[in-house]
Short mmCIF file of C-alpha atoms and ligand atoms in Angstrom, two decimals:
data_model
loop_
_atom_site.label_atom_id
_atom_site.label_comp_id
_atom_site.label_asym_id
_atom_site.label_seq_id
_atom_site.Cartn_x
_atom_site.Cartn_y
_atom_site.Cartn_z
CA MET A 1 28.25 -5.57 -24.11
CA ILE A 2 25.04 -7.78 -24.13
CA SER A 3 24.28 -10.47 -26.42
CA PRO A 4 21.95 -12.54 -25.88
CA ASP A 5 20.98 -15.69 -28.06
CA PRO A 6 17.33 -15.07 -29.40
CA SER A 7 15.81 -17.77 -28.41
CA LEU A 8 16.97 -17.30 -24.39
CA THR A 9 14.30 -14.86 -25.30
CA PRO A 10 10.87 -15.13 -23.51
CA ALA A 11 8.02 -12.96 -24.87
CA ARG A 12 5.57 -12.19 -21.63
CA VAL A 13 7.96 -11.97 -17.85
CA THR A 14 5.55 -11.63 -14.98
CA VAL A 15 8.29 -10.72 -12.26
CA LEU A 16 7.46 -10.42 -8.19
CA SER A 17 8.44 -6.92 -7.58
CA GLY A 18 8.85 -5.15 -3.58
CA GLY A 19 11.25 -2.62 -2.28
CA VAL A 20 13.99 -0.92 -4.20
CA GLY A 21 15.61 -4.10 -4.78
CA GLY A 22 12.83 -4.96 -6.92
CA ALA A 23 12.62 -1.86 -9.02
CA ARG A 24 16.83 -1.69 -9.24
CA PHE A 25 16.09 -5.75 -11.25
CA LEU A 26 13.21 -4.35 -12.86
CA GLN A 27 15.15 -1.25 -14.88
CA GLY A 28 17.73 -4.30 -15.33
CA LEU A 29 15.89 -6.27 -17.09
CA LEU A 30 14.12 -3.57 -19.21
CA HIS A 31 17.84 -2.78 -19.96
CA LEU A 32 18.22 -5.95 -21.48
CA ILE A 33 15.16 -5.20 -22.87
CA ASP A 34 16.07 -2.13 -25.09
CA VAL A 35 19.29 -3.62 -26.04
CA THR A 36 18.54 -6.42 -27.41
CA GLY A 37 14.74 -5.58 -29.29
CA ALA A 38 13.06 -8.27 -27.79
CA ALA A 39 9.87 -8.13 -28.61
CA THR A 40 9.07 -9.08 -24.51
CA GLU A 41 6.44 -7.50 -22.18
CA VAL A 42 6.76 -7.29 -18.59
CA THR A 43 4.19 -7.79 -16.01
CA VAL A 44 4.74 -6.78 -12.60
CA VAL A 45 2.56 -8.12 -9.79
CA ALA A 46 3.93 -5.71 -6.80
CA ASN A 47 3.92 -6.48 -2.52
CA THR A 48 0.93 -4.00 -0.66
CA ALA A 49 1.75 -4.87 2.49
CA ASP A 50 4.21 -2.42 2.84
CA ASP A 51 1.13 0.65 2.23
CA ILE A 52 0.11 2.94 5.79
CA TRP A 53 -1.93 4.94 5.71
CA LEU A 54 -1.23 8.31 7.15
CA HIS A 55 -2.33 12.11 7.64
CA GLY A 56 -5.73 10.63 6.04
CA LEU A 57 -3.87 9.52 2.51
CA LYS A 58 -3.09 5.89 1.80
CA VAL A 59 0.77 5.62 0.31
CA CYS A 60 1.80 1.84 -1.97
CA PRO A 61 5.54 2.81 -1.36
CA ASP A 62 6.78 -0.45 -3.47
CA LEU A 63 4.20 0.44 -6.29
CA ASP A 64 5.14 3.48 -6.29
CA THR A 65 9.17 3.15 -6.15
CA VAL A 66 8.99 1.00 -9.56
CA MET A 67 6.45 3.30 -11.14
CA TYR A 68 8.82 5.97 -10.29
CA THR A 69 12.22 4.09 -10.99
CA LEU A 70 10.37 3.27 -14.29
CA GLY A 71 8.79 6.77 -15.45
CA GLY A 72 12.24 8.76 -14.64
CA GLY A 73 10.23 10.20 -11.53
CA ILE A 74 13.14 8.46 -8.61
CA ASP A 75 14.86 9.84 -6.59
CA THR A 76 18.37 7.52 -7.22
CA GLU A 77 20.09 8.51 -4.06
CA ARG A 78 16.89 7.67 -1.88
CA GLY A 79 15.77 4.63 -3.92
CA TRP A 80 12.49 6.01 -3.13
CA GLY A 81 10.08 8.75 -3.75
CA ARG A 82 10.62 11.40 -6.13
CA THR A 83 13.64 13.64 -7.22
CA ASP A 84 13.95 17.02 -7.03
CA GLU A 85 11.60 16.81 -3.87
CA THR A 86 11.06 19.33 -1.01
CA TRP A 87 9.45 18.59 2.56
CA HIS A 88 7.56 22.19 3.58
CA ALA A 89 4.08 19.74 4.32
CA ARG A 90 6.00 17.37 6.25
CA ASP A 91 7.98 20.50 8.02
CA GLU A 92 4.59 22.30 8.75
CA LEU A 93 3.31 18.89 10.01
CA ALA A 94 5.77 18.45 12.16
CA ALA A 95 5.04 22.46 13.20
CA TYR A 96 1.45 21.11 14.31
CA GLY A 97 3.11 18.54 15.91
CA VAL A 98 0.90 15.94 14.04
CA GLU A 99 2.60 12.98 14.20
CA PRO A 100 3.83 10.43 12.97
CA THR A 101 6.95 13.20 11.83
CA TRP A 102 9.44 9.81 11.03
CA PHE A 103 7.88 9.10 7.75
CA GLY A 104 8.82 11.14 5.27
CA LEU A 105 6.49 12.51 2.98
CA GLY A 106 8.02 14.26 0.63
CA ASP A 107 5.41 17.56 -1.82
CA ARG A 108 6.08 16.19 -4.89
CA ASP A 109 4.86 12.79 -3.33
CA LEU A 110 2.37 13.99 -1.72
CA ALA A 111 0.23 14.32 -5.28
CA THR A 112 0.38 10.90 -5.77
CA HIS A 113 -0.99 9.68 -2.27
CA LEU A 114 -3.22 12.97 -3.35
CA VAL A 115 -4.53 11.55 -6.29
CA ARG A 116 -4.69 7.95 -5.06
CA THR A 117 -6.92 8.76 -1.98
CA GLN A 118 -9.63 10.05 -3.74
CA MET A 119 -9.21 7.88 -6.51
CA LEU A 120 -10.89 4.85 -4.08
CA ASP A 121 -12.62 7.17 -1.44
CA ALA A 122 -14.77 7.58 -5.64
CA GLY A 123 -14.77 4.01 -5.54
CA TYR A 124 -11.88 2.59 -7.76
CA SER A 125 -9.70 -0.33 -6.91
CA LEU A 126 -6.49 -0.17 -6.24
CA SER A 127 -6.09 -2.16 -9.64
CA ALA A 128 -7.69 1.21 -11.42
CA VAL A 129 -6.06 3.97 -9.61
CA THR A 130 -2.52 2.02 -10.29
CA ALA A 131 -3.28 2.18 -14.07
CA ALA A 132 -4.17 5.96 -14.23
CA LEU A 133 -0.91 6.59 -12.72
CA CYS A 134 0.88 4.55 -14.30
CA ASP A 135 -0.67 6.91 -17.26
CA ARG A 136 1.49 9.25 -16.50
CA TRP A 137 4.79 7.67 -15.53
CA LYS A 138 4.71 5.28 -18.59
CA PRO A 139 6.84 2.93 -16.37
CA GLY A 140 7.14 0.87 -20.15
CA VAL A 141 5.74 -2.03 -17.91
CA ARG A 142 1.78 -3.62 -16.69
CA LEU A 143 1.43 -2.68 -12.78
CA LEU A 144 -0.23 -4.86 -10.74
CA PRO A 145 -0.77 -5.11 -7.11
CA MET A 146 -0.93 -8.06 -5.40
CA THR A 147 -3.87 -7.17 -4.64
CA ASP A 148 -6.89 -4.81 -4.50
CA ASP A 149 -7.62 -5.95 -0.36
CA ARG A 150 -5.77 -4.28 1.87
CA VAL A 151 -3.26 -5.81 3.82
CA GLU A 152 -0.70 -4.19 5.93
CA THR A 153 2.34 -6.36 7.55
CA HIS A 154 2.33 -5.72 11.57
CA VAL A 155 5.77 -6.57 13.14
CA ALA A 156 5.36 -8.05 16.70
CA ILE A 157 8.34 -6.28 18.84
CA ASP A 158 9.55 -6.35 23.14
CA ASP A 159 6.99 -3.75 25.17
CA ASP A 160 7.57 -3.94 29.06
CA GLN A 161 5.13 -2.63 29.82
CA ALA A 162 2.56 -4.81 27.17
CA PRO A 163 0.47 -6.82 29.07
CA SER A 164 2.05 -9.71 27.13
CA GLY A 165 5.34 -8.18 26.85
CA GLN A 166 5.15 -7.18 23.49
CA ARG A 167 3.50 -5.20 21.07
CA ALA A 168 2.50 -4.63 17.39
CA VAL A 169 4.05 -1.89 15.47
CA HIS A 170 3.05 -1.44 11.31
CA PHE A 171 6.09 -2.55 9.71
CA GLN A 172 7.27 1.26 8.47
CA GLU A 173 7.44 1.85 11.50
CA TYR A 174 10.10 -1.32 12.64
CA TRP A 175 10.98 0.05 9.55
CA VAL A 176 12.24 3.68 9.73
CA ARG A 177 11.62 5.08 12.87
CA LEU A 178 13.50 1.49 13.89
CA HIS A 179 15.47 1.49 11.98
CA ALA A 180 14.88 -2.79 12.57
CA GLU A 181 17.17 -2.47 15.04
CA VAL A 182 15.01 -3.86 17.73
CA PRO A 183 14.75 -7.76 17.28
CA ALA A 184 11.25 -9.10 15.22
CA ARG A 185 9.89 -11.32 17.49
CA ALA A 186 6.87 -12.28 14.40
CA VAL A 187 6.02 -10.92 10.84
CA VAL A 188 2.48 -11.07 10.22
CA PRO A 189 1.28 -9.76 8.04
CA VAL A 190 -3.11 -8.28 8.46
CA GLY A 191 -5.59 -9.11 6.44
CA ILE A 192 -3.65 -11.03 3.93
CA ASP A 193 -5.43 -14.77 4.94
CA ARG A 194 -8.86 -12.58 3.34
CA ALA A 195 -7.45 -10.77 0.66
CA THR A 196 -7.26 -12.36 -3.37
CA PRO A 197 -5.01 -12.07 -6.15
CA ALA A 198 -5.89 -7.90 -8.03
CA PRO A 199 -7.53 -8.73 -11.39
CA GLY A 200 -4.84 -10.03 -13.96
CA VAL A 201 -1.98 -11.14 -11.42
CA VAL A 202 -3.17 -14.95 -12.14
CA GLU A 203 -3.50 -15.01 -15.45
CA ALA A 204 0.04 -13.19 -15.92
CA ILE A 205 1.96 -15.89 -13.84
CA ARG A 206 -0.22 -18.88 -14.95
CA ASP A 207 0.79 -17.31 -18.94
CA ALA A 208 3.77 -15.74 -18.88
CA GLU A 209 6.93 -17.52 -19.89
CA LEU A 210 9.12 -16.78 -17.20
CA VAL A 211 8.38 -15.80 -13.53
CA LEU A 212 11.30 -13.93 -12.43
CA VAL A 213 11.54 -13.45 -8.44
CA PRO A 214 14.30 -10.65 -7.75
CA PRO A 215 16.01 -10.44 -4.48
CA SER A 216 12.99 -8.84 -2.79
CA ASN A 217 12.96 -9.20 0.99
CA PRO A 218 11.59 -12.57 1.17
CA VAL A 219 9.59 -11.89 4.06
CA VAL A 220 7.80 -8.61 3.78
CA SER A 221 8.04 -8.01 -0.04
CA ILE A 222 8.06 -11.93 -1.67
CA GLY A 223 6.89 -13.17 0.83
CA THR A 224 3.37 -11.46 1.28
CA ILE A 225 3.15 -11.97 -2.66
CA LEU A 226 2.97 -15.56 -2.20
CA ALA A 227 0.61 -15.02 0.93
CA VAL A 228 -1.92 -13.73 -0.79
CA PRO A 229 -4.72 -17.20 -1.90
CA GLY A 230 -4.04 -17.53 -5.18
CA ILE A 231 -1.32 -16.34 -5.57
CA GLY A 232 1.07 -19.11 -4.31
CA GLU A 233 -1.03 -21.58 -6.14
CA ALA A 234 -0.63 -19.83 -9.56
CA LEU A 235 3.18 -19.89 -9.38
CA ARG A 236 3.22 -23.80 -8.05
CA SER A 237 1.22 -24.95 -11.24
CA THR A 238 2.60 -21.96 -13.87
CA ALA A 239 3.90 -24.21 -16.56
CA ALA A 240 6.62 -21.38 -17.06
CA PRO A 241 9.71 -21.34 -14.86
CA VAL A 242 10.49 -19.77 -12.08
CA VAL A 243 13.96 -18.33 -11.74
CA GLY A 244 14.53 -16.04 -8.40
CA VAL A 245 17.53 -14.28 -7.70
CA SER A 246 19.41 -14.46 -4.16
CA PRO A 247 18.62 -10.67 -1.73
CA ILE A 248 21.25 -12.63 0.39
CA VAL A 249 24.93 -12.11 -0.72
CA GLY A 250 28.04 -13.54 1.41
CA GLY A 251 25.42 -14.59 4.91
CA HIS A 252 24.08 -10.57 5.18
CA HIS A 253 21.67 -8.80 3.04
CA VAL A 254 23.10 -5.66 0.18
CA ARG A 255 20.13 -3.28 1.44
CA GLY A 256 16.69 -2.94 3.57
CA MET A 257 16.31 -5.64 6.66
CA ALA A 258 15.85 -9.61 4.83
CA ALA A 259 18.68 -10.37 7.97
CA GLN A 260 16.28 -9.03 10.76
CA LEU A 261 12.56 -10.71 8.97
CA LEU A 262 14.89 -13.59 8.34
CA THR A 263 16.01 -14.48 11.77
CA ALA A 264 11.69 -13.93 13.19
CA ILE A 265 10.55 -16.46 10.68
CA GLY A 266 13.51 -19.15 11.58
CA VAL A 267 15.12 -18.82 8.57
CA GLU A 268 19.26 -18.50 8.09
CA THR A 269 20.37 -15.72 6.29
CA GLY A 270 22.18 -17.35 3.42
CA ALA A 271 22.20 -18.11 -0.36
CA GLY A 272 21.41 -21.33 -0.20
CA ALA A 273 18.85 -21.50 3.22
CA VAL A 274 16.85 -19.24 1.18
CA ALA A 275 16.38 -20.72 -2.06
CA GLU A 276 15.21 -23.65 0.44
CA HIS A 277 12.74 -21.32 2.49
CA TYR A 278 11.02 -20.94 -0.55
CA GLY A 279 11.39 -24.63 -2.18
CA ALA A 280 11.93 -26.66 -5.21
CA ARG A 281 8.57 -26.39 -7.12
CA GLY A 282 9.06 -29.93 -7.71
CA ALA A 283 8.81 -30.35 -4.31
CA GLY A 284 6.09 -28.52 -4.26
CA GLY A 285 7.74 -25.16 -3.87
CA LEU A 286 8.30 -21.66 -6.01
CA LEU A 287 11.66 -22.05 -7.47
CA ASP A 288 13.26 -23.66 -10.68
CA GLY A 289 16.08 -22.20 -10.65
CA TRP A 290 17.77 -19.64 -7.62
CA LEU A 291 21.01 -17.13 -8.33
CA VAL A 292 23.26 -16.99 -5.79
CA ASP A 293 26.92 -14.84 -5.87
CA THR A 294 30.02 -15.37 -6.43
CA ALA A 295 30.69 -15.22 -3.53
CA ASP A 296 28.21 -17.93 -2.11
CA ALA A 297 29.82 -19.81 -5.12
CA ASP A 298 29.71 -22.75 -2.05
CA GLU A 299 26.42 -23.31 -1.43
CA VAL A 300 25.65 -24.25 -5.54
CA ALA A 301 25.63 -27.63 -4.31
CA ARG A 302 23.34 -27.66 -1.62
CA VAL A 303 20.81 -25.92 -3.66
CA GLU A 304 21.09 -28.05 -6.98
CA GLY A 305 20.38 -30.18 -3.71
CA THR A 306 17.08 -29.11 -3.30
CA GLY A 307 16.02 -29.73 -6.68
CA ILE A 308 16.47 -26.55 -8.25
CA ALA A 309 19.06 -25.37 -10.70
CA CYS A 310 21.69 -23.04 -9.19
CA ARG A 311 24.67 -20.84 -11.06
CA ALA A 312 26.89 -18.17 -9.30
CA VAL A 313 27.53 -14.76 -10.80
CA PRO A 314 28.01 -11.43 -9.81
CA LEU A 315 24.89 -10.10 -7.82
CA MET A 316 25.63 -6.14 -6.89
CA MET A 317 23.24 -4.83 -9.26
CA THR A 318 26.02 -1.32 -9.60
CA ASP A 319 24.35 -0.39 -12.49
CA THR A 320 22.20 -1.67 -14.64
CA GLU A 321 24.75 -2.58 -17.28
CA ALA A 322 25.41 -5.04 -14.51
CA THR A 323 21.56 -5.95 -13.52
CA ALA A 324 20.71 -6.70 -17.49
CA ARG A 325 24.37 -9.25 -16.86
CA MET A 326 22.19 -10.51 -14.17
CA VAL A 327 18.95 -11.10 -15.85
CA LEU A 328 20.57 -12.85 -18.98
CA GLU A 329 22.44 -15.37 -16.26
CA ALA A 330 18.35 -15.81 -14.72
CA TYR A 331 16.97 -16.23 -18.43
CA ALA A 332 19.80 -18.94 -19.02
CA LEU A 333 19.43 -20.95 -16.40
CA ALA A 334 14.98 -21.18 -17.68
CA ALA A 335 16.06 -22.47 -20.59
CA GLU A 336 18.53 -24.59 -19.43
CA HIS A 337 15.58 -25.92 -16.78
CA LEU A 338 13.40 -26.01 -19.71
CA GLY A 339 16.10 -28.48 -22.21
CA ALA A 340 15.97 -30.57 -18.80
CA ASP A 341 12.51 -31.09 -19.16
CA ARG A 342 12.45 -32.28 -22.56
N1 LIG B 401 12.03 4.96 3.71
C1 LIG B 401 12.71 6.04 4.37
O1 LIG B 401 14.22 5.41 5.53
N2 LIG B 401 12.36 6.56 5.25
C2 LIG B 401 11.23 7.47 5.47
O2 LIG B 401 11.28 8.14 5.65
C3 LIG B 401 10.86 7.20 4.03
C4 LIG B 401 9.26 7.44 3.17
C5 LIG B 401 8.52 6.81 2.13
C6 LIG B 401 7.89 7.62 1.65
C7 LIG B 401 7.28 6.83 0.45
C8 LIG B 401 7.28 5.86 0.19
O3 LIG B 401 6.86 5.77 -0.72
C9 LIG B 401 8.44 5.22 1.07
C10 LIG B 401 9.30 5.49 1.63
N3 LIG B 401 10.01 5.90 2.50
C11 LIG B 401 11.16 6.02 2.92
C12 LIG B 401 10.79 3.90 2.21
C13 LIG B 401 9.77 2.78 2.73
O4 LIG B 401 9.28 3.01 3.65
C14 LIG B 401 10.79 1.67 1.59
O5 LIG B 401 11.26 1.74 0.21
C15 LIG B 401 9.68 0.14 1.69
O6 LIG B 401 8.50 -0.20 2.20
C16 LIG B 401 10.28 -0.92 1.50
O7 LIG B 401 10.30 -2.35 0.67
#
């Protein structure tokens, strides 16, 4: 059973999120709030650099994964897309030989992209569209895109047909079609330098009592959020403690392709290395605190040596209770950090 110290429960928590890991972490946070009856308001700043235009539709995987997961519409097996899904439209497109066939858009999921694309075409911002979609799903959090501007992560891979020896593919092609099985030579969030934080994002970071960084991909989820001009600065200057959870356990990612992309940017695939990559807030970086898995208890000293408070706790999000316990550990690390500051 979870019984937090009431003084630990922050009134406003802002969570950076990307991918299935971010959504699962949020499930644990909401479960903790639910079972403790805490009056905590949650704002989610979601990565949008995974977004892709397909068949004339704008698909926003990280926004939709949070919305569906917290709204009860997710396919829990896949971790993305809708439950009770059918694939007739995908199969009909394939029958016409329309590419790409490697990215599966389910029939139910298509409705989300149709509504989103129609609203964007009518001039609504991605923030307004996301709020409208959440009117239906009621995820129980304020869900904000990191930016309303178009940003797309592309990955440079080897191509001996290309004069430069390399070509860029959209992140979704690298992940979904190529299964991250070819070396990533560079990761480029296209458009990031011209992007501005979406309305409410900087305020949500500045006015938070706690900022949480879930075990999302440090390169293409958290890294892209930090790279939006204005968001990194807000995180480095907020009065709120910033506590993160390692996506790397025992030297490897739990799911996804963090190992391949960390290698692409020259960062070792380790719980301590990712903390160092994010940096200590006292040294101009992101983190005040960092949770590593018990399997990486030997990395705690290394992390603390960089000025980041660190604890080794179980990090497998096997169910919402387990994830809620992780969140509680993050709360405790934040409180310890604040205590230290006083
Ligand atoms: N992931 C896959 O591995 N295969 C797919 O066909 C696929 C389709 C898809 C459609 C909508 C959507 O929101 C997500 C989808 N994903 C698929 C997952 C997606 O690649 C990842 O969830 C994120 O981009 C990683 O953060």
